[in-house]
mmCIF file of C-alpha atoms in Angstrom:
data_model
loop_
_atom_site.group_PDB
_atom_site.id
_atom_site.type_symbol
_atom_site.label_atom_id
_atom_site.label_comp_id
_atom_site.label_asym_id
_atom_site.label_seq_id
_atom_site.Cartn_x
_atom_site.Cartn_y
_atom_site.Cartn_z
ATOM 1 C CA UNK A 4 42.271 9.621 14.937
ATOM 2 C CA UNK A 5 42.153 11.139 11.441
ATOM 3 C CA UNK A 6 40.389 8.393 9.895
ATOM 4 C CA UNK A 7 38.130 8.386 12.784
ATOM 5 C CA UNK A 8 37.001 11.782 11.986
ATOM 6 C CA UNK A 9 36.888 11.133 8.507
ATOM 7 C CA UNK A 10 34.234 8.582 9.233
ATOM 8 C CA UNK A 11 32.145 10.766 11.133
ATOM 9 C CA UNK A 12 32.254 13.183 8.580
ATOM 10 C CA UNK A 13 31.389 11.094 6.038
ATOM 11 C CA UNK A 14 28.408 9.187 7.817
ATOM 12 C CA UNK A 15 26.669 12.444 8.690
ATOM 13 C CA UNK A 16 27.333 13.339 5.057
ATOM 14 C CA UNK A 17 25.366 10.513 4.254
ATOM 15 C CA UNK A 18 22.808 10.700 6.541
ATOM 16 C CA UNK A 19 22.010 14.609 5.504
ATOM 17 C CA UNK A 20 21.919 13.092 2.238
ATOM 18 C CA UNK A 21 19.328 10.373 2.944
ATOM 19 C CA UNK A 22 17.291 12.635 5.080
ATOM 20 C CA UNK A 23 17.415 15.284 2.229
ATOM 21 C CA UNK A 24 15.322 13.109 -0.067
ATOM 22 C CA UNK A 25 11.934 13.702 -0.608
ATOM 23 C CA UNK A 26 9.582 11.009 0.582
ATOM 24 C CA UNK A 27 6.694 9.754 -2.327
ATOM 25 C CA UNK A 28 4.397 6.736 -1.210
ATOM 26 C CA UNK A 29 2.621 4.783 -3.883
ATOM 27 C CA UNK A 30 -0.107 2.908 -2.557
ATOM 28 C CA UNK A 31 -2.134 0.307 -3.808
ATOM 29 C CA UNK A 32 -2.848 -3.530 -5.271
ATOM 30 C CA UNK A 33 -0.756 -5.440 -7.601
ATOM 31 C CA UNK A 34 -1.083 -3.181 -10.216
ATOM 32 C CA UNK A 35 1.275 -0.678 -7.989
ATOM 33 C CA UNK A 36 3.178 -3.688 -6.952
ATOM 34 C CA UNK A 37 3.827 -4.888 -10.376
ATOM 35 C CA UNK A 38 2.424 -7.921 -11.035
ATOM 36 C CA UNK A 39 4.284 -10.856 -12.783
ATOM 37 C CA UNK A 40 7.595 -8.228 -13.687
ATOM 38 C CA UNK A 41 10.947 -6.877 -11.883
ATOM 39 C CA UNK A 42 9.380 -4.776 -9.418
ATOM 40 C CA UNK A 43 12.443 -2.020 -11.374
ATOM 41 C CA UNK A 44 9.838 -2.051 -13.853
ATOM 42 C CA UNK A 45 6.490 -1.310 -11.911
ATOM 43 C CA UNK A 46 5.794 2.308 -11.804
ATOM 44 C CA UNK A 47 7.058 3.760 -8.606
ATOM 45 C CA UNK A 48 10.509 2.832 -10.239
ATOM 46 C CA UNK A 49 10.364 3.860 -13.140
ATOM 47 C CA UNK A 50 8.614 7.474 -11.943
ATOM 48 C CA UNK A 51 11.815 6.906 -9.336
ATOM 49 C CA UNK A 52 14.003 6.772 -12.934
ATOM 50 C CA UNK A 53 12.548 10.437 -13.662
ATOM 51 C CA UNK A 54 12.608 12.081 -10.562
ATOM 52 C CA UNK A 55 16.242 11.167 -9.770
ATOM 53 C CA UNK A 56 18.053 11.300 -6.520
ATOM 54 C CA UNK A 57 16.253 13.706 -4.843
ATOM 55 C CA UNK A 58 13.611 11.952 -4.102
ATOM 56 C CA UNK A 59 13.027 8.332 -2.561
ATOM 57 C CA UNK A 60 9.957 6.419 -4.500
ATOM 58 C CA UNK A 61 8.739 3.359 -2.345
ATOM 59 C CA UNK A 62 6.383 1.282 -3.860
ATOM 60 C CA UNK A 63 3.117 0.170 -1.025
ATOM 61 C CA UNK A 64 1.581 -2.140 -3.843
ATOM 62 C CA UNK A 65 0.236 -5.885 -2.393
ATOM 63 C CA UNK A 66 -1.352 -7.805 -4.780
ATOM 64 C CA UNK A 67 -4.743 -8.509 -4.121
ATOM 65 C CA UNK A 68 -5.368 -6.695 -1.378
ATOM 66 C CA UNK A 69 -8.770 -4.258 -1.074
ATOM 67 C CA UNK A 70 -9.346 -0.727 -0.449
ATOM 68 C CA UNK A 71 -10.003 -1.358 3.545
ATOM 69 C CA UNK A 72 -7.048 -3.493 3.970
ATOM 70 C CA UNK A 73 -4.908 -0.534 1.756
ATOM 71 C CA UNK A 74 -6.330 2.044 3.770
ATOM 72 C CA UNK A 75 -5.023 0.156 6.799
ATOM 73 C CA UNK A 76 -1.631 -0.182 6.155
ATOM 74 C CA UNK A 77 -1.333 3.663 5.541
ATOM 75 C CA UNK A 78 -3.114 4.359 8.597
ATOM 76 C CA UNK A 79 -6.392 6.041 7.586
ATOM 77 C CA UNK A 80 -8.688 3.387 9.347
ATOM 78 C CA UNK A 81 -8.389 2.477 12.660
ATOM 79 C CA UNK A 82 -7.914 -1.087 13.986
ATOM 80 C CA UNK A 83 -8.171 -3.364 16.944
ATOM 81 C CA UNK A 84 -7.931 -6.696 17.989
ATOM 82 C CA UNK A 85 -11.259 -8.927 17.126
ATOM 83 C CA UNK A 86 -11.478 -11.437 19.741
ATOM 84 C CA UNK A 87 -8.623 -11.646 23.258
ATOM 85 C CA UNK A 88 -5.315 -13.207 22.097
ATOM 86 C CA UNK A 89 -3.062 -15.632 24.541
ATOM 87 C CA UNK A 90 0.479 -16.671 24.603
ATOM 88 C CA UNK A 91 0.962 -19.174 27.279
ATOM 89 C CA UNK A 92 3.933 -18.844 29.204
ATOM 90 C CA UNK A 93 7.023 -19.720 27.029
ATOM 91 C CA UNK A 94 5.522 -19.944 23.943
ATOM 92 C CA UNK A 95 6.989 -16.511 21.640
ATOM 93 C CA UNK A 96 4.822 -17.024 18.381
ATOM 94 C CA UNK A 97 0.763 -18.167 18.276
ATOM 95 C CA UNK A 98 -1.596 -18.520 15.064
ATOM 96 C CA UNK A 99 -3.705 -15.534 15.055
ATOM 97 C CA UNK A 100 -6.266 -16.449 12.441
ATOM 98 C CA UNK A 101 -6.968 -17.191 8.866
ATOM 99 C CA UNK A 102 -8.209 -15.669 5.525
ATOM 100 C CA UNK A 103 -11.783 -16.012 7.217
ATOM 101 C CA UNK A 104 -10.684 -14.034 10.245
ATOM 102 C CA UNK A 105 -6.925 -13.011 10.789
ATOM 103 C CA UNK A 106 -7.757 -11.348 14.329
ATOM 104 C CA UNK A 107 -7.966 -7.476 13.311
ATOM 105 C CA UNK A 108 -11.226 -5.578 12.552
ATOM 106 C CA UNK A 109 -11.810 -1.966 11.316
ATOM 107 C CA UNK A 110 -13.851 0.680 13.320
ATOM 108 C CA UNK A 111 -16.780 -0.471 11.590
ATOM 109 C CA UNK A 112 -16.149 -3.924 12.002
ATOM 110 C CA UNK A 113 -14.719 -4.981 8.741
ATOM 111 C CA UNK A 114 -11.980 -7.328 8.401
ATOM 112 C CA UNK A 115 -9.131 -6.430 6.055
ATOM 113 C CA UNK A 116 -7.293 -8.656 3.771
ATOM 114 C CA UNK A 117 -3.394 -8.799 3.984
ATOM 115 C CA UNK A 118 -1.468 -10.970 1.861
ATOM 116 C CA UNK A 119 1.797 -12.589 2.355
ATOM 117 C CA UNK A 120 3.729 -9.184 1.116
ATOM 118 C CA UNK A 121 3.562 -7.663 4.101
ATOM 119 C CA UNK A 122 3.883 -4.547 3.179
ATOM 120 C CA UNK A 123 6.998 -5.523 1.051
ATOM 121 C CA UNK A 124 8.908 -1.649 0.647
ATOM 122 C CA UNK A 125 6.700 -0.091 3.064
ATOM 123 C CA UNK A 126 6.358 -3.193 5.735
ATOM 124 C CA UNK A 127 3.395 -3.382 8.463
ATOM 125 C CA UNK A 128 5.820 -5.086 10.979
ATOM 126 C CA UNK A 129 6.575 -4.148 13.774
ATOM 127 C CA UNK A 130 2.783 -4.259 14.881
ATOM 128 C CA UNK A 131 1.728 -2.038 17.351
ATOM 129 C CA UNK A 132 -1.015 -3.819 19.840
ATOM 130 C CA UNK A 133 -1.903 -1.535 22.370
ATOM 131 C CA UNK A 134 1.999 -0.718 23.889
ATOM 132 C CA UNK A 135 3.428 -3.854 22.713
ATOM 133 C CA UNK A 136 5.217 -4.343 19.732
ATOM 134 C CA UNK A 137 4.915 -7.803 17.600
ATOM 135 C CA UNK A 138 5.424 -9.072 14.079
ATOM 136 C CA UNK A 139 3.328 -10.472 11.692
ATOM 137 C CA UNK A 140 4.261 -14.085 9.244
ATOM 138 C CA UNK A 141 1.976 -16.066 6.972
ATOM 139 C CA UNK A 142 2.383 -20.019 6.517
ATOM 140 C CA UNK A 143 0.296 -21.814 3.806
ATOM 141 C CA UNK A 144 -0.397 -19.029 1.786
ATOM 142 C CA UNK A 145 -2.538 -20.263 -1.375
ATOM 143 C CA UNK A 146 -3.694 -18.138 -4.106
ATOM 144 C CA UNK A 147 -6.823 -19.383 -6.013
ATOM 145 C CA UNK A 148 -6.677 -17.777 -9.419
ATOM 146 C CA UNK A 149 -10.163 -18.831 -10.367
ATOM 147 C CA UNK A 150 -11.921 -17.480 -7.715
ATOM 148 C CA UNK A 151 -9.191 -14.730 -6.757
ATOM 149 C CA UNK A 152 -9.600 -15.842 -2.718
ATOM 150 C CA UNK A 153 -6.623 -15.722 -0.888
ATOM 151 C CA UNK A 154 -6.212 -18.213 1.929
ATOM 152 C CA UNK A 155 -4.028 -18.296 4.697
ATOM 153 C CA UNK A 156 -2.780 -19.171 8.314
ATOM 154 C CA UNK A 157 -1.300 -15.678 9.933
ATOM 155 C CA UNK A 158 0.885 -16.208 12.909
ATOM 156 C CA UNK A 159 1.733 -13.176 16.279
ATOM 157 C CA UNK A 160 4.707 -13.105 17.463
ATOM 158 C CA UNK A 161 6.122 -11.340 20.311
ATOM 159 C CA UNK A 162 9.044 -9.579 20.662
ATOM 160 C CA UNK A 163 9.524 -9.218 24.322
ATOM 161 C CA UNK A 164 9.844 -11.539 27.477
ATOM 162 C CA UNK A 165 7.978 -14.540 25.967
ATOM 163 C CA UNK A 166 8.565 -16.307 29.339
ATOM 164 C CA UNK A 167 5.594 -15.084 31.073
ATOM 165 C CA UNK A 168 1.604 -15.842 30.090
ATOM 166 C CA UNK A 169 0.352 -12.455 27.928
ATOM 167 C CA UNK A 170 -3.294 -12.280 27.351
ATOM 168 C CA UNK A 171 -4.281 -9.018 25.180
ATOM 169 C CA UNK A 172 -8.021 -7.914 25.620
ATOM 170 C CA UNK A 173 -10.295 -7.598 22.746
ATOM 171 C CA UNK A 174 -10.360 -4.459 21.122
ATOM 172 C CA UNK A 175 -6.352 -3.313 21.554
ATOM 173 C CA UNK A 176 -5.631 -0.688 19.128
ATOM 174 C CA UNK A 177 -3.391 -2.107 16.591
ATOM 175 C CA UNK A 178 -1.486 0.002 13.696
ATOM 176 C CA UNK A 179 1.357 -0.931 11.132
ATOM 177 C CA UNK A 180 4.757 0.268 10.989
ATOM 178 C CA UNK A 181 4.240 1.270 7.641
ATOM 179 C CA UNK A 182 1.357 4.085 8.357
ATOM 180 C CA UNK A 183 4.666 6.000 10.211
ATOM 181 C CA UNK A 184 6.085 6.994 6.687
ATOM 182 C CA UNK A 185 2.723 8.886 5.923
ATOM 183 C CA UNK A 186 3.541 12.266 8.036
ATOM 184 C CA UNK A 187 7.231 12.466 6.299
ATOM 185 C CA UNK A 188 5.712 12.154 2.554
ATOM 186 C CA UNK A 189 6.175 14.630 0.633
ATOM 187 C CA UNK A 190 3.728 13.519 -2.045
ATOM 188 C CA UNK A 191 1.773 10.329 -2.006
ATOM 189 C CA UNK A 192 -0.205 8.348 -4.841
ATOM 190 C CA UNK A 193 -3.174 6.106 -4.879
ATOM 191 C CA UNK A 194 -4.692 3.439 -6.857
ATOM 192 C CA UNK A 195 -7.237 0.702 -5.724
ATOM 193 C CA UNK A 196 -10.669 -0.499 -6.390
ATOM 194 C CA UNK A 197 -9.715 -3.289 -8.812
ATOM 195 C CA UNK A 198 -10.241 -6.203 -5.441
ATOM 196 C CA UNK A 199 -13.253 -4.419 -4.250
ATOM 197 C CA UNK A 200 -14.061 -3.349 -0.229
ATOM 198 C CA UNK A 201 -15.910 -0.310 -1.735
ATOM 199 C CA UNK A 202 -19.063 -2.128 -2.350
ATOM 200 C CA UNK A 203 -19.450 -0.696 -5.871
ATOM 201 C CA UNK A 204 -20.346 2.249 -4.356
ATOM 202 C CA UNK A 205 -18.131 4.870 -6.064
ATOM 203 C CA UNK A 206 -19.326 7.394 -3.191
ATOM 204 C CA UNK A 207 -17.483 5.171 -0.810
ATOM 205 C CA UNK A 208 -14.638 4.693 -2.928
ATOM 206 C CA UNK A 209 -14.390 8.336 -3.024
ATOM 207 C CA UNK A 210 -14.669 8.845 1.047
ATOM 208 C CA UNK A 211 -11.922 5.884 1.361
ATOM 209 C CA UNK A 212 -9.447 8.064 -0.939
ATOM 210 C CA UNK A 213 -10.186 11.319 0.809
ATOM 211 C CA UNK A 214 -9.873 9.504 4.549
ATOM 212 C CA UNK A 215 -6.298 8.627 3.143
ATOM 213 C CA UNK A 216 -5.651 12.135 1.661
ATOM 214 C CA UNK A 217 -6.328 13.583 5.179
ATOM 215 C CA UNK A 218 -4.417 11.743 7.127
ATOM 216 C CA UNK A 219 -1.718 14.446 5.830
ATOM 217 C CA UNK A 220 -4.699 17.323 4.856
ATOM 218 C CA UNK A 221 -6.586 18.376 1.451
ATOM 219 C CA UNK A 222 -3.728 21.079 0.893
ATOM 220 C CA UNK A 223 -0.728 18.230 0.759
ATOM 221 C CA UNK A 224 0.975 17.092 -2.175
ATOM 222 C CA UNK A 225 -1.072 13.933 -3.862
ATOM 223 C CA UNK A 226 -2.152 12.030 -7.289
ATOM 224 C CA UNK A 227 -4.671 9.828 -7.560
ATOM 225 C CA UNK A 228 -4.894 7.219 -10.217
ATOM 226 C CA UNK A 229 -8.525 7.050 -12.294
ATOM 227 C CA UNK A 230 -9.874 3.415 -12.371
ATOM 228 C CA UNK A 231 -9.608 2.576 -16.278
ATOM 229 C CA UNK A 232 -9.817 -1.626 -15.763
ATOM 230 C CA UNK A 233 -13.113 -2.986 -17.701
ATOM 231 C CA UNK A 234 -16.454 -2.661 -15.605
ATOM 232 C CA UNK A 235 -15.482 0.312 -13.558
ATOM 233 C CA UNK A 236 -18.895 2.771 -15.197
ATOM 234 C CA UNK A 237 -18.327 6.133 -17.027
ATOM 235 C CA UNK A 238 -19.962 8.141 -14.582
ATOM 236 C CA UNK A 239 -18.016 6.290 -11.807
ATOM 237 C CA UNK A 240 -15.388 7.506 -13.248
ATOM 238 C CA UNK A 241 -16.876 10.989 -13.877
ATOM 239 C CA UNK A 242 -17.378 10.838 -9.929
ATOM 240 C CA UNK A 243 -13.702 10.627 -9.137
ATOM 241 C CA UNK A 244 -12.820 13.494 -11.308
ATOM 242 C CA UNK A 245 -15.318 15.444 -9.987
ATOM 243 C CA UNK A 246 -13.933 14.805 -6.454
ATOM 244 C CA UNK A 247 -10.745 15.047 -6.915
ATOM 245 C CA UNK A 248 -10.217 17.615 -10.121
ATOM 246 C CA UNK A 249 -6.478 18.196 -10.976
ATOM 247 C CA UNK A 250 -4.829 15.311 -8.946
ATOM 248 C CA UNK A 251 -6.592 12.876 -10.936
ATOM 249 C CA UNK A 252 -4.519 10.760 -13.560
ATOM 250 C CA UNK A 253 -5.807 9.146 -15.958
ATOM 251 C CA UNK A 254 -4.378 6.561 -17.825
ATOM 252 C CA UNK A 255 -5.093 5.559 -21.585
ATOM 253 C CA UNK A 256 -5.755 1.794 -21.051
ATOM 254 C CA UNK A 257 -5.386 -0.086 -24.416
ATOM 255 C CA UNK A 258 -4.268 -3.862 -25.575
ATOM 256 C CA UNK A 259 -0.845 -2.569 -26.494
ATOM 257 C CA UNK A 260 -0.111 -1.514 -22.685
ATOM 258 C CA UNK A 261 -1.719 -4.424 -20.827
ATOM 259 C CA UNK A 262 -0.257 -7.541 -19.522
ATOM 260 C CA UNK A 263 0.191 -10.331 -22.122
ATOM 261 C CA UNK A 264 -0.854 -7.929 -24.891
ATOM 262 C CA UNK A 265 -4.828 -7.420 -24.033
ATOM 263 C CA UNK A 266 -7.286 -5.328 -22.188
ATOM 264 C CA UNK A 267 -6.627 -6.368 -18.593
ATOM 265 C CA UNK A 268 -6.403 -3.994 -15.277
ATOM 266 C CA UNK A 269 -2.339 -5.481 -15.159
ATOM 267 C CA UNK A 270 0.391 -3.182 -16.989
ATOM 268 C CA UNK A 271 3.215 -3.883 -18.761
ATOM 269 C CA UNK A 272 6.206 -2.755 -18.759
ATOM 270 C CA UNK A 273 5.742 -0.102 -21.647
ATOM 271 C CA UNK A 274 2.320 0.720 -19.910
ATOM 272 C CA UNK A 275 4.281 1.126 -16.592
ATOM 273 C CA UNK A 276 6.803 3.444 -18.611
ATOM 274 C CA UNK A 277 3.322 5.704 -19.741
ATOM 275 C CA UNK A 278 1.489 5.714 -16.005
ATOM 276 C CA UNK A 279 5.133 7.246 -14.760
ATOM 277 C CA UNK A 280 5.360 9.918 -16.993
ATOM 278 C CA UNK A 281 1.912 10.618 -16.509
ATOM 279 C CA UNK A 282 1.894 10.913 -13.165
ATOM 280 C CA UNK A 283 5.719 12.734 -13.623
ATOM 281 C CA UNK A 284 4.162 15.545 -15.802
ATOM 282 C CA UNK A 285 0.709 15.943 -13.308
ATOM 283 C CA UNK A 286 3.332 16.747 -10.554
ATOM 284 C CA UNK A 287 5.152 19.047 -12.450
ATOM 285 C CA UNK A 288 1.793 20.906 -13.210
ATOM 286 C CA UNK A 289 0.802 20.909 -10.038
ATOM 287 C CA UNK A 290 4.481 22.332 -8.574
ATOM 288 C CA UNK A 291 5.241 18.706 -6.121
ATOM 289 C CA UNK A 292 8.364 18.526 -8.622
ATOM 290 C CA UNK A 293 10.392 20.437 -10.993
ATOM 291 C CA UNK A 294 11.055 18.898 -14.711
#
């Protein structure tokens, strides 16, 4: 009986501890994610290293995905089914499209991009399609380097009674798990732009990082990462200061802190090392953390 209660004790110890910790979401491509490295030396880790236990750092970066399909998995654009989908009776798991069309479209009507991560830290299964839940799994998932296209077969699968016919209509609602961590953040940080889905426009850019912002309002805790990769203009860059003032970080891109030693949008880890404390020292300035 003793021990009994000295489990109990112990396991809500734990989970006061574990619900004590203060939520950050880092969101973007596979610059966030880490690209070619442990992903213990991508940023959210190592800005994990300097915020200490306090706080639980999860890292939302999938490599090569765009600002729409981002913006998706955190829940600031809405999506729903393209085209009806059909599991005949018996059958649990159906292919639900390809790289040219994977089944989901924005309110706007653009498709989004997902790559095999999933969501990785922050996953997008389970999927919500209208009140059924589901998960999401890739097969023959081919990266061409060249061209940087991603290609794909993405597979549905359901997760309850897969002995009857299920026909969903076109235009469900569908939303990822991982868009359910944004209302407990207590800070989150974004960087994308480098795989396009803004157009060039840096207006649009701009209107994709605010829609994200909101989804927890202007007045919450948030950083955002300035572009510095080659190609992305001065005054775009100008634009996204403007709009965003002290949140922005900027980071001094330079041979020494890129990926294989030269000018590339990919960090390594001594450039990862820089971007934390960067964005460590904005928060302290702007009260999200203390020293």
């Amino acid at each position: 009986m003793l021990k009994l209660l000295m489990l109990i004790v112990v396991s809500a110890c734990v989970g006061l501890c574990v619900a004590a910790e203060k939520l950050v979401l880092c969101w973007g491509d596979s610059v966030t994610e880490g690209m070619a490295m442990p992903r213990d030396k991508a940023y959210p880790a190592q800005l994990q290293k300097l915020l200490g236990s306090g706080y639980r750092v999860l890292n939302g970066g999938d490599g090569g995905e765009d600002t729409v399909t981002i913006m998706a998995r955190q829940g600031a654009v809405s999506l729903a089914t393209t085209a009806a989908i059909r599991f005949p009776a018996g059958v649990k798991r159906i292919e639900l499209g390809s790289h040219e069309d994977n089944g989901f479209h924005t309110s706007d009507g653009r498709r989004i991009k997902l790559t095999s991560a999933l969501g990785r830290e922050m996953p997008v299964n389970p999927v919500r399609i209208g009140d059924g839940a589901y998960s999401l799994s890739f097969t023959d998932f081919r990266w061409n380097t060249p061209t940087n296209k991603i290609m794909y077969r993405l597979w549905l699968t359901r997760t309850a009674n897969p002995g009857a016919e299920l026909t969903i209509p076109a235009g469900e609602p569908v939303s990822f798990a991982s868009s359910a961590r944004v209302p407990k953040a207590s800070c989150e940080i974004f960087f994308m732009g480098a795989n396009g889905g803004w157009d060039g426009n840096v207006e649009t850019l701009v209107a994709q990082h605010r829609a994200m912002v909101s989804r927890r309002g202007e007045t919450a805790p948030y950083l955002v990462i300035l572009p510095y990769w080659q190609g992305f203009k001065a005054e775009f860059k100008e634009t996204i200061r403007k709009a965003f003032g002290p949140h922005v970080v900027e980071f001094p891109v330079a041979d020494e802190l890129c990926y294989k030693n030269h000018l590339n949008v990919h960090l390594n880890e001594k450039g990862y090392e820089l971007l934390a404390k960067l964005l460590h020292a904005r928060g302290v300035e702007l009260g999200y953390w203390g020293r």
